[in-house]
Amino acid sequence: MSAADVLPEPKLLQLFDLLYHCRSVTRAAEQLGQSQPTVSIWLARLRQQLNDPLFVRTPGGMAPTPRADQLIGPCREVLESLRRLTAWEPQFTPATAQRRFRLCVSDASHITLLPSILNHLRNHAPGIRLEAARIDGNSESALESGEADLAIGFVPWLGGGMYQQVLFEQDWVCLSNRQHPRLAHGMDVARYHAEGHVQISAGTGQKLLEAGLARAGIERRIVLELPGFLGLGMIVGSTDLVATLPRHIGHTLADMHDLQVHDCPFAVEGFTVKQHWHARYHQDSGNRWLREVIHGLFGRPA
């Protein structure tokens, strides 16, 4: 972007940066908290000022032109300078905001976290749309591009450029039917070894459980394997099977299905549940607000 070029106003530069990443006018509008017609008008102004189409519609989305590829670096430099000032950033007002937030969460979080988050949003930010996505190998790039806003869970593989905030610690418990015929007096290693078990294959903490079982020399008799926690409470409540799982989801399912909670009878390494976000959105007012909401709902005292 040469000195001879007319420097577009900050909101147009921000639109250019978002479109370059997400390749979608709809998603860019959601990120900016604007209607799609408004963003289309902004894009037309940007094209006129820079004398180039900048993005061309293709089956894979809005593809950048060679001119856009040349301008994205200087554009980001200007935006970074403006972000340091932050005065131009639009204020996020929860009561009137129209925006989509996407959270990368674990299977267990659908039961333990999302209901409380959604209830808060319905009461304080009724125009917000919430989307849940899986935590997987694409989560890091989704956070960097702005396709996802936060990742919540045990995500130790996230790389550089990420901020993180501790929410709560997790250890392990066992669940059984409250009328289990052989566990009326509690759970010890011998009883644990003798019972049939439900194994959950999903969840980033499952490797910690498997390592704990190996150290204790325990080989479980697996009767049922599930890909996630859906249906687990009903199954444990209607059979004599035992499930071993993190404490938060364990107590939530126990309260929902009147199950018995036992301390895990052998040592399993605990883990820390955190929320993660990319440095590019550290100062984004909407992202900051959502982080504060989630920490207020689930975070441990400072």
Coordinates of N, CA, C and O in Angstrom, one line a residue, residues 131-284:
E131 N -22.5 -21.4 18.6 CA -22.2 -22.6 17.9 C -21.2 -23.4 18.6 O -20.2 -22.8 19.1
A132 N -21.4 -24.7 18.7 CA -20.4 -25.6 19.3 C -19.7 -26.4 18.2 O -20.3 -27.0 17.3
A133 N -18.4 -26.5 18.3 CA -17.6 -27.3 17.4 C -16.7 -28.2 18.2 O -16.4 -28.0 19.4
R134 N -16.3 -29.3 17.6 CA -15.4 -30.3 18.3 C -14.0 -29.7 18.4 O -13.5 -28.9 17.6
I135 N -13.3 -30.1 19.5 CA -11.9 -29.9 19.7 C -11.2 -31.0 18.9 O -11.3 -32.2 19.1
D136 N -10.4 -30.5 17.9 CA -9.7 -31.5 17.0 C -8.5 -30.8 16.5 O -8.1 -29.7 16.9
G137 N -7.9 -31.5 15.5 CA -6.6 -30.9 14.9 C -6.8 -29.6 14.1 O -5.8 -29.0 13.8
N138 N -8.1 -29.2 13.8 CA -8.3 -28.0 13.1 C -8.6 -26.8 14.1 O -8.7 -25.7 13.6
S139 N -8.6 -27.1 15.4 CA -9.0 -26.1 16.3 C -8.1 -24.9 16.4 O -8.5 -23.7 16.4
E140 N -6.8 -25.2 16.3 CA -5.8 -24.1 16.3 C -5.9 -23.1 15.1 O -5.9 -21.9 15.3
S141 N -6.1 -23.7 14.0 CA -6.2 -22.8 12.8 C -7.5 -22.1 12.8 O -7.6 -20.9 12.3
A142 N -8.6 -22.7 13.4 CA -9.9 -22.0 13.5 C -9.8 -20.8 14.4 O -10.4 -19.8 14.2
L143 N -9.0 -21.0 15.5 CA -8.9 -19.8 16.4 C -8.0 -18.7 15.8 O -8.3 -17.5 16.0
E144 N -7.0 -19.1 15.0 CA -6.2 -18.1 14.4 C -6.9 -17.3 13.3 O -6.8 -16.1 13.2
S145 N -7.8 -18.0 12.6 CA -8.5 -17.3 11.5 C -9.7 -16.6 11.9 O -10.3 -15.8 11.2
G146 N -10.2 -16.8 13.2 CA -11.4 -16.2 13.6 C -12.6 -17.0 13.4 O -13.7 -16.7 13.7
E147 N -12.5 -18.2 12.7 CA -13.6 -19.1 12.5 C -14.2 -19.6 13.8 O -15.4 -19.8 14.0
A148 N -13.3 -19.8 14.8 CA -13.7 -20.1 16.2 C -13.2 -19.0 17.1 O -12.2 -18.4 16.9
D149 N -14.0 -18.7 18.2 CA -13.6 -17.7 19.1 C -12.8 -18.2 20.3 O -11.8 -17.6 20.7
L150 N -13.2 -19.3 20.9 CA -12.5 -19.9 22.1 C -12.5 -21.4 21.9 O -13.4 -22.0 21.3
A151 N -11.5 -22.0 22.6 CA -11.4 -23.4 22.8 C -11.4 -23.7 24.3 O -10.6 -23.0 25.0
I152 N -12.3 -24.5 24.8 CA -12.5 -24.7 26.2 C -12.3 -26.2 26.5 O -13.0 -27.0 26.0
G153 N -11.3 -26.5 27.4 CA -11.1 -27.9 27.7 C -9.6 -28.1 28.1 O -8.9 -27.2 28.4
F154 N -9.2 -29.4 28.0 CA -7.9 -29.8 28.2 C -7.3 -30.0 26.8 O -7.5 -31.0 26.1
V155 N -6.5 -28.9 26.3 CA -6.0 -28.9 25.0 C -4.5 -28.6 25.0 O -4.1 -27.5 24.6
P156 N -3.7 -29.6 25.5 CA -2.3 -29.3 25.7 C -1.5 -29.1 24.4 O -0.4 -28.6 24.5
W157 N -2.0 -29.4 23.3 CA -1.2 -29.4 22.0 C -1.3 -28.0 21.3 O -0.6 -27.8 20.4
L158 N -2.1 -27.1 21.8 CA -2.2 -25.8 21.2 C -0.9 -25.1 21.2 O -0.2 -25.1 22.2
G159 N -0.5 -24.5 20.1 CA 0.8 -23.9 19.9 C 1.0 -22.5 20.3 O 0.2 -21.9 21.1
G160 N 2.0 -21.8 19.7 CA 2.2 -20.4 20.0 C 1.2 -19.5 19.5 O 0.3 -19.9 18.7
G161 N 1.2 -18.3 20.0 CA 0.2 -17.3 19.5 C -1.1 -17.4 20.3 O -2.1 -16.7 19.9
M162 N -1.2 -18.3 21.3 CA -2.4 -18.5 22.0 C -2.3 -17.9 23.4 O -1.3 -18.0 24.1
Y163 N -3.4 -17.3 23.9 CA -3.5 -17.0 25.3 C -4.4 -18.1 26.0 O -5.1 -18.8 25.3
Q164 N -4.2 -18.3 27.3 CA -5.0 -19.2 28.0 C -5.3 -18.7 29.4 O -4.6 -17.9 29.9
Q165 N -6.4 -19.2 29.9 CA -6.9 -18.8 31.3 C -7.4 -20.1 32.0 O -8.3 -20.8 31.4
V166 N -6.9 -20.3 33.2 CA -7.4 -21.5 34.0 C -8.8 -21.3 34.4 O -9.2 -20.2 34.9
L167 N -9.6 -22.3 34.2 CA -11.0 -22.3 34.7 C -11.1 -23.2 36.0 O -11.5 -22.7 37.0
F168 N -10.8 -24.5 35.9 CA -10.9 -25.3 37.1 C -10.1 -26.6 36.9 O -9.7 -26.9 35.8
E169 N -9.8 -27.2 38.0 CA -9.0 -28.5 38.0 C -10.0 -29.7 37.9 O -11.1 -29.6 38.4
Q170 N -9.5 -30.8 37.4 CA -10.2 -32.0 37.3 C -9.4 -33.2 37.8 O -8.3 -33.3 37.6
D171 N -10.1 -33.9 38.7 CA -9.6 -35.3 39.0 C -10.6 -36.3 38.5 O -11.5 -36.0 37.7
W172 N -10.6 -37.5 39.0 CA -11.3 -38.6 38.5 C -12.3 -39.2 39.5 O -11.9 -39.4 40.7
V173 N -13.4 -39.7 39.1 CA -14.4 -40.3 39.9 C -15.0 -41.5 39.2 O -14.8 -41.7 38.0
C174 N -15.7 -42.4 39.9 CA -16.4 -43.5 39.3 C -17.9 -43.4 39.6 O -18.3 -42.9 40.7
L175 N -18.7 -43.8 38.6 CA -20.1 -43.7 38.8 C -20.7 -45.1 38.8 O -20.2 -46.0 38.1
S176 N -21.7 -45.3 39.6 CA -22.4 -46.6 39.6 C -23.9 -46.4 39.9 O -24.3 -45.3 40.4
N177 N -24.7 -47.4 39.6 CA -26.1 -47.3 40.0 C -26.2 -47.2 41.5 O -25.4 -47.8 42.3
R178 N -27.1 -46.3 42.0 CA -27.2 -46.1 43.5 C -27.6 -47.4 44.2 O -27.3 -47.6 45.4
Q179 N -28.3 -48.3 43.5 CA -28.7 -49.6 44.1 C -27.8 -50.8 43.6 O -28.2 -51.9 43.6
H180 N -26.6 -50.4 43.3 CA -25.6 -51.5 42.8 C -25.5 -52.6 43.9 O -25.2 -52.3 45.0
P181 N -25.7 -53.8 43.5 CA -25.7 -54.9 44.5 C -24.4 -55.2 45.2 O -24.4 -55.8 46.2
R182 N -23.3 -54.7 44.6 CA -22.0 -55.1 45.2 C -21.2 -53.9 45.6 O -20.0 -54.0 46.1
L183 N -21.7 -52.7 45.5 CA -21.0 -51.5 45.9 C -21.7 -50.7 46.9 O -21.4 -49.4 47.1
A184 N -22.5 -51.3 47.8 CA -23.1 -50.6 48.8 C -22.2 -50.0 49.8 O -22.5 -49.0 50.5
H185 N -21.0 -50.6 50.0 CA -20.0 -50.2 51.0 C -18.9 -49.5 50.3 O -17.8 -49.3 51.0
G186 N -19.0 -49.0 49.1 CA -18.0 -48.2 48.5 C -17.2 -49.0 47.4 O -17.5 -50.2 47.1
M187 N -16.2 -48.3 47.0 CA -15.4 -48.9 45.9 C -13.9 -48.9 46.3 O -13.3 -48.0 46.8
D188 N -13.3 -50.1 46.1 CA -11.9 -50.2 46.3 C -11.3 -50.9 45.0 O -12.0 -51.2 44.1
V189 N -10.0 -51.1 45.0 CA -9.4 -51.6 43.8 C -9.9 -53.0 43.4 O -10.2 -53.3 42.3
A190 N -10.1 -53.8 44.4 CA -10.5 -55.2 44.2 C -11.9 -55.2 43.6 O -12.2 -55.9 42.6
R191 N -12.8 -54.3 44.1 CA -14.2 -54.3 43.6 C -14.2 -53.6 42.2 O -14.9 -54.1 41.3
Y192 N -13.3 -52.6 42.0 CA -13.2 -52.0 40.7 C -12.8 -53.0 39.7 O -13.4 -53.1 38.6
H193 N -11.8 -53.8 40.0 CA -11.3 -54.8 39.0 C -12.3 -55.9 38.7 O -12.4 -56.4 37.6
A194 N -13.2 -56.2 39.7 CA -14.2 -57.2 39.5 C -15.4 -56.8 38.6 O -16.1 -57.7 38.1
E195 N -15.7 -55.5 38.6 CA -16.9 -55.1 37.9 C -16.7 -55.0 36.4 O -15.6 -54.8 35.9
G196 N -17.9 -54.9 35.7 CA -17.9 -54.6 34.3 C -17.9 -53.1 34.1 O -18.5 -52.4 34.9
H197 N -17.3 -52.6 33.0 CA -17.1 -51.2 32.8 C -17.6 -50.7 31.5 O -17.7 -51.4 30.5
V198 N -18.0 -49.4 31.5 CA -18.3 -48.6 30.3 C -17.0 -47.8 30.0 O -16.5 -47.1 30.9
Q199 N -16.5 -47.9 28.8 CA -15.4 -47.1 28.4 C -15.8 -46.0 27.4 O -16.6 -46.3 26.5
I200 N -15.3 -44.8 27.7 CA -15.6 -43.7 26.8 C -14.4 -43.4 26.0 O -13.3 -43.2 26.5
S201 N -14.5 -43.5 24.7 CA -13.3 -43.4 23.8 C -13.0 -41.9 23.5 O -11.9 -41.6 23.1
A202 N -14.0 -41.0 23.6 CA -13.7 -39.6 23.3 C -13.1 -38.9 24.6 O -13.1 -39.4 25.7
G203 N -12.5 -37.7 24.3 CA -12.0 -36.9 25.4 C -10.5 -36.9 25.5 O -9.9 -38.0 25.4
T204 N -10.0 -35.7 25.6 CA -8.5 -35.6 25.6 C -7.9 -36.1 26.9 O -6.7 -36.4 27.0
G205 N -8.7 -36.3 28.0 CA -8.2 -36.8 29.2 C -8.1 -38.4 29.3 O -7.6 -38.9 30.3
Q206 N -8.7 -39.0 28.3 CA -8.7 -40.5 28.4 C -7.3 -41.2 28.4 O -7.2 -42.2 29.0
K207 N -6.4 -40.5 27.8 CA -5.0 -41.1 27.8 C -4.5 -41.0 29.2 O -3.7 -41.9 29.6
L208 N -4.8 -40.0 30.0 CA -4.4 -40.0 31.4 C -5.0 -41.2 32.2 O -4.3 -41.8 33.1
L209 N -6.3 -41.5 31.9 CA -6.9 -42.6 32.6 C -6.2 -43.9 32.2 O -5.9 -44.7 33.1
E210 N -6.0 -44.1 30.9 CA -5.3 -45.3 30.5 C -3.9 -45.5 31.2 O -3.5 -46.6 31.5
A211 N -3.2 -44.3 31.3 CA -1.9 -44.4 31.9 C -2.0 -44.8 33.4 O -1.2 -45.5 34.0
G212 N -3.0 -44.2 34.1 CA -3.3 -44.6 35.5 C -3.6 -46.0 35.7 O -3.1 -46.7 36.6
L213 N -4.4 -46.6 34.8 CA -4.8 -48.0 34.9 C -3.5 -48.9 34.7 O -3.3 -49.9 35.4
A214 N -2.7 -48.5 33.7 CA -1.4 -49.2 33.5 C -0.5 -49.2 34.7 O 0.1 -50.3 35.0
R215 N -0.4 -48.0 35.3 CA 0.5 -48.0 36.5 C 0.0 -48.8 37.6 O 0.8 -49.4 38.4
A216 N -1.3 -48.9 37.7 CA -1.9 -49.7 38.8 C -2.0 -51.1 38.5 O -2.4 -51.9 39.3
G217 N -1.7 -51.5 37.3 CA -1.8 -52.9 36.8 C -3.2 -53.4 36.7 O -3.5 -54.6 36.9
I218 N -4.1 -52.5 36.4 CA -5.5 -52.9 36.3 C -5.9 -53.0 34.9 O -5.7 -52.1 34.1
E219 N -6.5 -54.2 34.5 CA -7.1 -54.3 33.2 C -8.6 -54.5 33.3 O -9.1 -55.5 33.9
R220 N -9.3 -53.5 32.9 CA -10.8 -53.5 33.1 C -11.5 -54.5 32.2 O -11.0 -54.8 31.1
R221 N -12.6 -55.0 32.6 CA -13.5 -55.8 31.8 C -14.5 -54.9 31.1 O -15.5 -54.5 31.7
I222 N -14.2 -54.5 29.9 CA -15.0 -53.6 29.2 C -16.3 -54.3 28.6 O -16.1 -55.2 27.8
V223 N -17.4 -53.9 29.0 CA -18.7 -54.5 28.5 C -19.3 -53.6 27.4 O -19.9 -54.1 26.5
L224 N -19.1 -52.3 27.5 CA -19.6 -51.4 26.5 C -18.7 -50.3 26.3 O -18.1 -49.7 27.2
E225 N -18.4 -49.9 25.0 CA -17.6 -48.8 24.7 C -18.5 -47.7 24.0 O -19.2 -48.1 23.0
L226 N -18.4 -46.5 24.4 CA -19.2 -45.4 23.8 C -18.3 -44.4 23.2 O -17.2 -44.1 23.8
P227 N -18.7 -43.7 22.2 CA -17.8 -42.7 21.6 C -17.9 -41.4 22.4 O -17.0 -40.5 22.2
G228 N -18.8 -41.2 23.3 CA -19.0 -40.0 24.1 C -19.9 -40.2 25.3 O -20.2 -41.4 25.6
F229 N -20.3 -39.1 25.9 CA -21.0 -39.3 27.2 C -22.5 -39.3 26.9 O -23.3 -39.5 27.9
L230 N -23.0 -39.2 25.7 CA -24.4 -39.3 25.4 C -25.0 -40.6 25.8 O -24.5 -41.7 25.4
G231 N -26.0 -40.6 26.7 CA -26.6 -41.9 27.1 C -25.9 -42.6 28.3 O -26.5 -43.5 28.8
L232 N -24.7 -42.1 28.7 CA -24.0 -42.8 29.8 C -24.8 -42.8 31.1 O -24.8 -43.8 31.8
G233 N -25.4 -41.7 31.5 CA -26.1 -41.7 32.7 C -27.2 -42.7 32.8 O -27.4 -43.4 33.8
M234 N -28.0 -42.8 31.7 CA -29.1 -43.8 31.6 C -28.6 -45.2 31.7 O -29.2 -46.0 32.4
I235 N -27.4 -45.4 31.0 CA -26.9 -46.8 31.0 C -26.4 -47.2 32.4 O -26.7 -48.3 32.9
V236 N -25.6 -46.3 33.1 CA -25.1 -46.7 34.4 C -26.3 -46.8 35.4 O -26.3 -47.7 36.3
G237 N -27.3 -45.9 35.2 CA -28.5 -46.0 36.2 C -29.4 -47.2 36.0 O -30.2 -47.5 36.9
S238 N -29.2 -47.9 34.9 CA -30.1 -49.0 34.6 C -29.4 -50.4 34.5 O -30.0 -51.4 34.2
T239 N -28.1 -50.4 34.9 CA -27.3 -51.6 34.8 C -26.4 -51.6 36.0 O -26.4 -50.8 36.9
D240 N -25.5 -52.7 36.1 CA -24.5 -52.7 37.2 C -23.1 -52.4 36.7 O -22.1 -52.7 37.3
L241 N -23.1 -51.6 35.6 CA -21.8 -51.3 35.0 C -21.2 -50.0 35.8 O -22.0 -49.2 36.3
V242 N -19.9 -49.9 35.7 CA -19.2 -48.8 36.3 C -18.5 -47.9 35.2 O -18.1 -48.4 34.2
A243 N -18.6 -46.6 35.4 CA -17.9 -45.7 34.5 C -16.9 -44.8 35.3 O -17.1 -44.4 36.4
T244 N -15.7 -44.6 34.7 CA -14.7 -43.8 35.3 C -14.5 -42.6 34.4 O -14.2 -42.7 33.2
L245 N -14.6 -41.4 35.0 CA -14.6 -40.2 34.2 C -14.3 -39.0 35.0 O -14.2 -39.0 36.2
P246 N -14.0 -37.8 34.4 CA -13.6 -36.6 35.2 C -14.7 -36.2 36.1 O -15.9 -36.4 35.9
R247 N -14.3 -35.5 37.2 CA -15.2 -35.2 38.3 C -16.4 -34.3 37.9 O -17.5 -34.6 38.3
H248 N -16.1 -33.3 37.0 CA -17.2 -32.4 36.7 C -18.3 -33.0 35.9 O -19.5 -32.9 36.3
I249 N -18.0 -33.8 34.9 CA -19.0 -34.5 34.2 C -19.6 -35.6 35.0 O -20.8 -35.9 34.9
G250 N -18.8 -36.2 35.9 CA -19.3 -37.3 36.8 C -20.4 -36.8 37.7 O -21.5 -37.4 37.8
H251 N -20.2 -35.7 38.4 CA -21.1 -35.1 39.3 C -22.4 -34.6 38.6 O -23.5 -34.7 39.1
T252 N -22.2 -34.0 37.4 CA -23.3 -33.6 36.6 C -24.2 -34.7 36.2 O -25.5 -34.6 36.4
L253 N -23.7 -35.8 35.7 CA -24.5 -37.0 35.4 C -25.1 -37.6 36.6 O -26.3 -38.1 36.6
A254 N -24.4 -37.6 37.7 CA -24.9 -38.2 39.0 C -26.1 -37.4 39.4 O -27.2 -38.0 39.9
D255 N -26.1 -36.1 39.4 CA -27.2 -35.3 39.8 C -28.4 -35.5 38.8 O -29.6 -35.5 39.3
M256 N -28.1 -35.7 37.5 CA -29.2 -35.8 36.6 C -29.9 -37.2 36.7 O -31.1 -37.3 36.4
H257 N -29.1 -38.2 37.0 CA -29.7 -39.6 36.9 C -29.7 -40.3 38.3 O -29.9 -41.5 38.3
D258 N -29.4 -39.6 39.4 CA -29.4 -40.1 40.7 C -28.4 -41.3 40.8 O -28.8 -42.4 41.2
L259 N -27.2 -41.1 40.5 CA -26.2 -42.1 40.5 C -25.3 -41.9 41.7 O -25.2 -40.9 42.3
Q260 N -24.5 -43.0 42.1 CA -23.6 -42.9 43.2 C -22.2 -42.5 42.6 O -21.7 -43.0 41.6
V261 N -21.6 -41.6 43.3 CA -20.2 -41.1 43.0 C -19.2 -41.7 43.9 O -19.4 -41.6 45.2
H262 N -18.2 -42.4 43.4 CA -17.1 -42.9 44.2 C -15.8 -42.3 43.9 O -15.6 -42.0 42.7
D263 N -15.0 -42.0 44.9 CA -13.6 -41.6 44.6 C -12.9 -42.7 43.8 O -13.1 -43.9 44.1
C264 N -12.1 -42.3 42.8 CA -11.4 -43.3 42.0 C -10.4 -44.0 43.0 O -9.7 -43.4 43.7
P265 N -10.4 -45.4 43.0 CA -9.7 -46.1 44.0 C -8.2 -46.3 43.6 O -7.4 -47.0 44.3
F266 N -7.7 -45.7 42.5 CA -6.3 -45.7 42.2 C -5.9 -44.4 41.6 O -6.8 -43.5 41.3
A267 N -4.6 -44.1 41.6 CA -4.2 -42.8 41.2 C -4.3 -42.5 39.7 O -3.8 -43.4 38.9
V268 N -4.9 -41.5 39.3 CA -4.9 -41.0 37.9 C -4.6 -39.5 37.9 O -5.1 -38.7 38.7
E269 N -3.7 -39.2 37.0 CA -3.2 -37.8 36.9 C -4.4 -36.9 36.5 O -5.2 -37.2 35.6
G270 N -4.5 -35.8 37.3 CA -5.6 -34.8 37.0 C -5.2 -33.9 35.8 O -4.1 -34.0 35.3
F271 N -6.0 -33.0 35.5 CA -5.7 -32.0 34.4 C -6.5 -30.7 34.7 O -7.4 -30.7 35.5
T272 N -6.1 -29.7 34.0 CA -6.6 -28.4 34.1 C -7.5 -28.0 32.9 O -7.0 -28.1 31.8
V273 N -8.7 -27.6 33.2 CA -9.6 -27.1 32.1 C -9.3 -25.6 31.9 O -9.4 -24.8 32.9
K274 N -9.0 -25.2 30.7 CA -8.7 -23.8 30.4 C -9.5 -23.3 29.2 O -10.0 -24.1 28.5
Q275 N -9.6 -22.0 29.1 CA -10.1 -21.4 27.9 C -9.0 -20.8 27.1 O -8.1 -20.2 27.7
H276 N -9.0 -21.0 25.8 CA -7.9 -20.6 24.9 C -8.4 -19.7 23.8 O -9.5 -19.9 23.3
W277 N -7.6 -18.7 23.5 CA -7.9 -17.8 22.3 C -6.7 -17.3 21.7 O -5.6 -17.3 22.3
H278 N -6.8 -16.9 20.4 CA -5.6 -16.5 19.7 C -5.3 -15.0 20.0 O -6.2 -14.2 20.2
A279 N -4.0 -14.7 19.9 CA -3.5 -13.3 20.2 C -4.1 -12.3 19.3 O -4.3 -11.1 19.7
R280 N -4.5 -12.7 18.1 CA -5.1 -11.7 17.2 C -6.4 -11.1 17.7 O -6.8 -10.0 17.4
Y281 N -7.1 -11.9 18.6 CA -8.4 -11.5 19.1 C -8.4 -11.1 20.6 O -9.4 -11.0 21.2
H282 N -7.2 -11.0 21.1 CA -7.0 -10.7 22.5 C -7.7 -9.4 22.9 O -8.3 -9.3 24.0
Q283 N -7.7 -8.4 22.0 CA -8.3 -7.1 22.3 C -9.7 -6.9 21.7 O -10.3 -5.9 21.9
D284 N -10.2 -7.9 21.1 CA -11.5 -7.8 20.5 C -12.5 -7.7 21.6 O -12.6 -8.6 22.5

